[in-house]
Amino acid sequence: MRKRGFQKKKKGMGRAPCCVKGEVKKGAWTPEEDKLLVDYITKNGHGTWRSFPELAGLRRCGKSCRLRWTNYLRPDIKRGAFSSEEEETIFNLHSLHGNKWAAIASQLPGRTDNEIKNFWNSHLRKRIPNKNGTLHPPSKSTEKKPTLPPTHQVADLEDAREEEMPEAMDPALSSPATVISDSDNFLNDWGSSDGETFQKHMDFEKVQCEIPTPRAIKFESDSYTVHTGPHIPVTSTSESCNQGVKEHIRLKEEPEEITHAAEPQSSYEAENDASDITLDLLLDFPNDGEYLEYV
DNA sequence: AATTTCATCAACCGCCAGGGA
DNA sequence: CTCCCTGGCGGTTGATGAAAT
């Protein structure tokens, strides 16, 4: 786990700014900026993010461009409300990994770490009891969640994890219903062109496979074990944006149906570390086909 | 109808790891 | 081996809109 704020800096010079302040725009992205970004990446790939803004004609920090692309404009982003399956997966993966949002996101194709982090903080975290054992009131959208671990299990789980990673614990918050974001201005604007094509690309690119998902949480006296449950069908998507864009372009030209049927897995044989193994595989094989060959 | 409160989420910030020179 | 650059990650902030008063 990364240690933040405790390691001394090796260099005394301080960190060079990633971009010249005052010369870059900050704040919300405009549809025009989105279009520039997507146009450039579609044609050329992103290359080095640091030099990307200049090449793409954007007055933005490269970091900001990368974030905008990976969290919002990437064609394989799945938007909208989280399904109960996804919620359960997040819950269980969070019990395994703590606030390792990237690790959790890697097992939820189409979801970004930022999205999952926000979802956790605004929806799921409140289901963890306070120190005094009380739960925050459930939101309208999360009241019907029978698949989640019982409250006392969650409490034990969090207690166990708190000992290991106290920094991962935060006071719970309350929040209202899940809201499907409607701020996708750019993709709405592009609803008949790239937005739609992206969506198609996403559909074509989806590869049906099954990943063992941690399900039941077994509680011992002072520890807990997460057992893998039924293999829920998930979609594997390209994590390499350049590769994804190339595929996207190719699909634009040859929009025939492409399906990669993976050998379905129905056994429960995978044990506690199955999700970690799967995670490693996903991380090691950003390309769908390569990964699936190992499934 | 106006105002206040609160939840959500896009975006920013700072740090770290890894790779290359 | 050291330094620098870049990408990536997690925590935090702030704008926005919905709900409550």
XYZ file of C-alpha atoms (C1' of nucleotides) in Angstrom:
337
model
C 0.000 0.000 0.000
C 1.224 3.372 -0.810
C 2.282 5.477 2.060
C 1.306 9.038 1.586
C 2.747 11.956 3.396
C 5.185 9.998 5.480
C 8.085 9.446 3.164
C 10.659 12.134 2.946
C 11.201 13.678 -0.382
C 14.422 12.588 -1.938
C 14.839 15.846 -3.707
C 15.123 19.135 -2.010
C 14.107 21.147 -4.986
C 10.448 20.556 -4.616
C 8.154 19.303 -7.246
C 8.003 20.944 -10.587
C 4.486 22.007 -11.432
C 2.800 19.808 -13.973
C 1.738 22.918 -15.850
C 2.165 26.646 -15.677
C -0.444 28.077 -13.411
C -2.415 30.907 -14.874
C -1.925 29.642 -18.384
C -4.248 26.706 -18.087
C -7.964 26.696 -17.738
C -9.538 25.012 -14.760
C -12.987 23.980 -13.800
C -15.735 22.346 -15.747
C -15.048 21.198 -19.253
C -17.007 22.659 -22.118
C -18.446 20.550 -24.944
C -15.971 22.221 -27.285
C -13.057 21.149 -25.157
C -14.438 17.655 -24.935
C -14.742 17.531 -28.673
C -11.162 18.667 -29.148
C -9.961 16.063 -26.724
C -11.949 13.232 -28.230
C -11.161 14.258 -31.780
C -7.479 14.285 -31.097
C -7.392 10.998 -29.236
C -9.565 9.357 -31.857
C -7.141 10.369 -34.557
C -3.822 10.128 -32.785
C -4.171 8.519 -29.427
C -3.251 10.507 -26.372
C 0.490 9.994 -26.540
C 2.219 11.743 -23.670
C -0.318 13.483 -21.551
C 2.040 16.266 -20.679
C 2.311 17.372 -24.260
C -1.230 16.435 -25.111
C -2.958 19.781 -24.430
C -0.676 21.683 -26.746
C -1.029 19.112 -29.483
C -4.777 18.943 -29.111
C -5.174 22.694 -28.893
C -6.405 22.719 -25.334
C -5.517 25.195 -22.661
C -5.633 22.550 -20.015
C -3.217 20.711 -17.822
C -2.278 17.344 -19.245
C -3.326 15.790 -16.023
C -6.724 17.341 -16.355
C -7.003 15.988 -19.895
C -6.096 12.515 -18.746
C -8.629 12.668 -15.957
C -11.339 13.946 -18.233
C -10.669 11.165 -20.681
C -10.349 8.319 -18.227
C -13.206 9.358 -15.998
C -15.681 10.733 -18.440
C -15.025 10.611 -22.160
C -13.511 7.196 -22.608
C -15.781 5.168 -24.882
C -16.059 2.220 -22.553
C -17.382 4.184 -19.618
C -20.616 2.818 -18.322
C -22.749 5.605 -16.994
C -25.871 5.593 -14.930
C -26.948 4.062 -11.684
C -25.090 1.183 -10.167
C -26.875 -2.124 -10.254
C -27.387 -4.070 -7.069
C -24.839 -6.574 -8.365
C -22.341 -3.804 -8.778
C -23.126 -2.444 -5.342
C -22.581 -5.809 -3.810
C -19.351 -6.259 -5.676
C -18.129 -2.876 -4.540
C -19.075 -3.630 -0.997
C -17.271 -6.924 -0.979
C -14.241 -5.656 -2.809
C -14.027 -2.744 -0.440
C -13.998 -5.204 2.404
C -11.031 -6.850 0.749
C -9.076 -3.898 -0.498
C -10.218 -0.939 1.537
C -10.100 2.357 -0.284
C -8.215 0.907 -3.214
C -10.593 2.357 -5.713
C -8.503 1.509 -8.727
C -8.366 -2.124 -7.697
C -12.103 -2.162 -7.173
C -12.720 -0.397 -10.462
C -10.624 -2.953 -12.297
C -13.225 -5.549 -11.444
C -16.127 -3.396 -12.492
C -15.724 -2.899 -16.221
C -16.948 0.444 -17.391
C -16.793 2.000 -13.952
C -14.052 4.394 -12.993
C -12.301 4.605 -9.691
C -13.581 8.123 -9.255
C -17.138 7.043 -9.859
C -16.851 4.161 -7.450
C -15.206 6.361 -4.862
C -18.004 8.881 -5.122
C -20.604 6.173 -5.004
C -19.059 4.679 -1.933
C -18.791 7.979 -0.132
C -22.295 9.067 -0.952
C -24.244 5.816 -0.917
C -22.513 2.820 0.574
C -20.453 4.229 3.379
C -23.493 5.298 5.305
C -24.496 1.677 5.705
C -21.552 1.148 7.954
C -22.600 1.681 11.549
C -21.240 4.564 13.556
C -19.120 4.056 16.585
C -22.267 4.009 18.661
C -23.616 1.234 16.486
C -26.309 3.184 14.725
C -26.832 3.189 11.042
C -27.469 6.233 9.020
C -30.831 6.177 7.342
C -30.799 4.412 4.008
C -31.356 6.350 0.888
C -34.455 5.846 -1.177
C -32.458 4.075 -3.817
C -30.704 1.738 -1.447
C -33.521 0.661 0.790
C -34.128 -2.451 -1.242
C -30.754 -4.085 -1.005
C -31.246 -7.598 0.297
C -28.007 -8.835 -1.185
C -25.748 -6.848 1.048
C -24.164 -8.371 4.095
C -26.225 -7.977 7.221
C -25.515 -4.916 9.280
C -23.754 -6.763 12.060
C -21.506 -8.472 9.564
C -20.644 -5.199 7.999
C -19.895 -3.793 11.414
C -17.583 -6.675 12.234
C -16.024 -6.423 8.862
C -15.289 -2.785 9.227
C -13.988 -3.237 12.726
C -11.624 -5.876 11.494
C -10.452 -3.708 8.689
C -10.199 -0.624 10.836
C -7.561 -2.326 12.912
C -5.624 -3.030 9.790
C -6.273 0.206 7.983
C -7.612 2.836 10.341
C -7.143 5.503 7.728
C -9.704 3.793 5.597
C -12.435 4.522 8.068
C -14.426 7.675 7.978
C -17.483 8.966 9.725
C -20.558 7.935 7.890
C -22.640 10.355 6.011
C -26.239 10.386 4.988
C -27.417 11.047 1.488
C -30.505 10.886 -0.640
C -31.303 8.853 -3.672
C -29.014 7.830 -6.422
C -29.197 10.236 -9.277
C -28.341 9.313 -12.780
C -26.042 11.954 -14.066
C -27.500 14.017 -16.824
C -24.516 16.254 -17.211
C -23.097 14.426 -20.142
C -23.343 17.454 -22.335
C -20.753 16.436 -24.801
C -22.010 12.972 -25.417
C -25.517 14.271 -25.552
C -24.439 16.752 -28.159
C -22.799 13.945 -29.958
C -25.723 11.686 -29.519
C -26.020 11.046 -33.186
C -22.379 10.721 -33.980
C -19.581 9.817 -31.667
C -21.609 9.428 -28.565
C -23.699 6.860 -30.282
C -20.714 5.317 -31.917
C -18.982 5.141 -28.611
C -21.975 3.377 -27.252
C -21.964 0.964 -30.124
C -18.291 0.502 -29.704
C -18.875 -0.240 -26.091
C -21.452 -2.839 -26.974
C -19.286 -4.461 -29.574
C -16.307 -4.327 -27.379
C -18.037 -5.998 -24.499
C -16.718 -9.432 -24.015
C -18.786 -11.758 -22.015
C -16.827 -13.504 -19.390
C -17.326 -14.427 -15.839
C -15.287 -13.350 -12.938
C -15.482 -15.030 -9.595
C -16.978 -12.511 -7.283
C -16.563 -12.542 -3.558
C -19.920 -13.276 -2.067
C -20.310 -14.643 1.366
C -18.319 -13.194 4.171
C -17.524 -15.692 6.857
C -16.765 -14.245 10.240
C -14.389 -15.943 12.583
C -13.690 -14.820 16.094
C -11.313 -12.082 15.154
C -11.050 -12.329 11.428
C -13.177 -12.634 8.407
C -12.982 -14.496 5.150
C -14.558 -13.582 1.910
C -15.668 -16.551 -0.133
C -16.269 -16.346 -3.777
C -19.794 -16.840 -4.896
C -21.591 -17.364 -8.158
C -19.680 -16.054 -11.093
C -21.570 -13.084 -12.230
C -21.356 -12.220 -15.877
C -19.382 -9.119 -16.415
C -17.956 -7.458 -19.420
C -14.327 -7.068 -20.063
C -13.388 -3.913 -21.839
C -10.175 -2.580 -23.170
C -8.329 -0.560 -20.643
C -5.818 0.709 -23.084
C -7.300 3.834 -24.504
C -5.131 3.808 -27.558
C -6.029 0.254 -28.222
C -9.634 1.019 -27.488
C -9.707 3.913 -29.839
C -8.116 1.885 -32.570
C -10.718 -0.759 -32.033
C -13.327 1.943 -31.965
C -12.178 3.253 -35.315
C -12.055 -0.216 -36.758
C -15.566 -0.948 -35.568
C -16.761 2.259 -37.088
C -15.574 0.913 -40.393
C -16.615 -2.676 -39.882
C -19.574 -2.629 -37.587
C -20.259 -6.306 -37.697
C -21.126 -8.086 -34.521
C -18.126 -9.346 -32.706
C -18.536 -11.692 -29.824
C -15.880 -13.363 -27.805
C -17.603 -16.170 -26.073
C -15.712 -17.127 -22.998
C -15.946 -20.515 -21.450
C -18.577 -20.088 -18.793
C -17.528 -20.855 -15.289
C -20.091 -22.107 -12.926
C -18.098 -23.734 -10.201
C -17.548 -22.327 -6.810
C -14.082 -23.705 -6.624
C -12.308 -20.415 -6.519
C -11.278 -19.658 -3.007
C -10.620 -16.542 -1.033
C -7.919 -15.149 -3.221
C -9.783 -15.689 -6.428
C -10.711 -12.077 -6.796
C -7.146 -11.059 -6.235
C -6.028 -13.477 -8.868
C -8.637 -12.147 -11.191
C -7.547 -8.647 -10.400
C -3.977 -9.513 -11.165
C -5.007 -11.066 -14.420
C -7.011 -8.041 -15.346
C -4.163 -5.789 -14.484
C -1.682 -7.904 -16.322
C -3.810 -8.264 -19.413
C -5.441 -5.053 -20.399
C -6.227 -6.584 -23.737
C -9.438 -8.559 -23.604
C -8.391 -11.462 -25.701
C -5.184 -11.981 -23.885
C -6.927 -12.010 -20.590
C -9.657 -14.340 -21.742
C -7.128 -16.863 -22.909
C -6.121 -17.269 -19.329
C -9.646 -17.568 -17.971
C -42.141 31.842 -3.713
C -37.921 32.511 -1.427
C -34.398 30.810 1.266
C -31.627 27.364 3.392
C -29.731 22.901 3.752
C -27.847 18.926 1.943
C -26.242 15.327 -1.362
C -23.881 14.420 -5.480
C -20.094 14.164 -8.490
C -16.741 16.326 -11.682
C -12.503 18.134 -11.131
C -8.411 19.436 -8.671
C -4.406 18.633 -5.663
C -0.523 16.437 -3.850
C 1.914 12.385 -3.428
C 4.094 8.093 -4.898
C 5.922 4.335 -7.975
C 8.205 3.015 -11.895
C 10.952 3.615 -15.762
C 14.429 5.812 -18.350
C 18.469 8.778 -18.888
C 23.171 4.842 -8.174
C 20.808 9.116 -8.587
C 17.793 12.174 -10.618
C 13.953 13.431 -13.402
C 9.691 12.698 -15.787
C 5.324 10.757 -16.303
C 1.292 8.315 -15.162
C -1.627 6.857 -11.723
C -3.862 6.946 -7.298
C -6.592 8.530 -3.308
C -8.269 12.467 -0.709
C -10.562 16.689 -0.964
C -13.048 20.620 -2.800
C -16.565 23.286 -4.841
C -20.340 23.980 -8.176
C -24.749 22.491 -8.910
C -29.307 21.050 -8.252
C -32.795 18.885 -5.430
C -35.224 18.700 -1.183
C -36.730 20.752 2.926
C -38.345 24.618 5.520
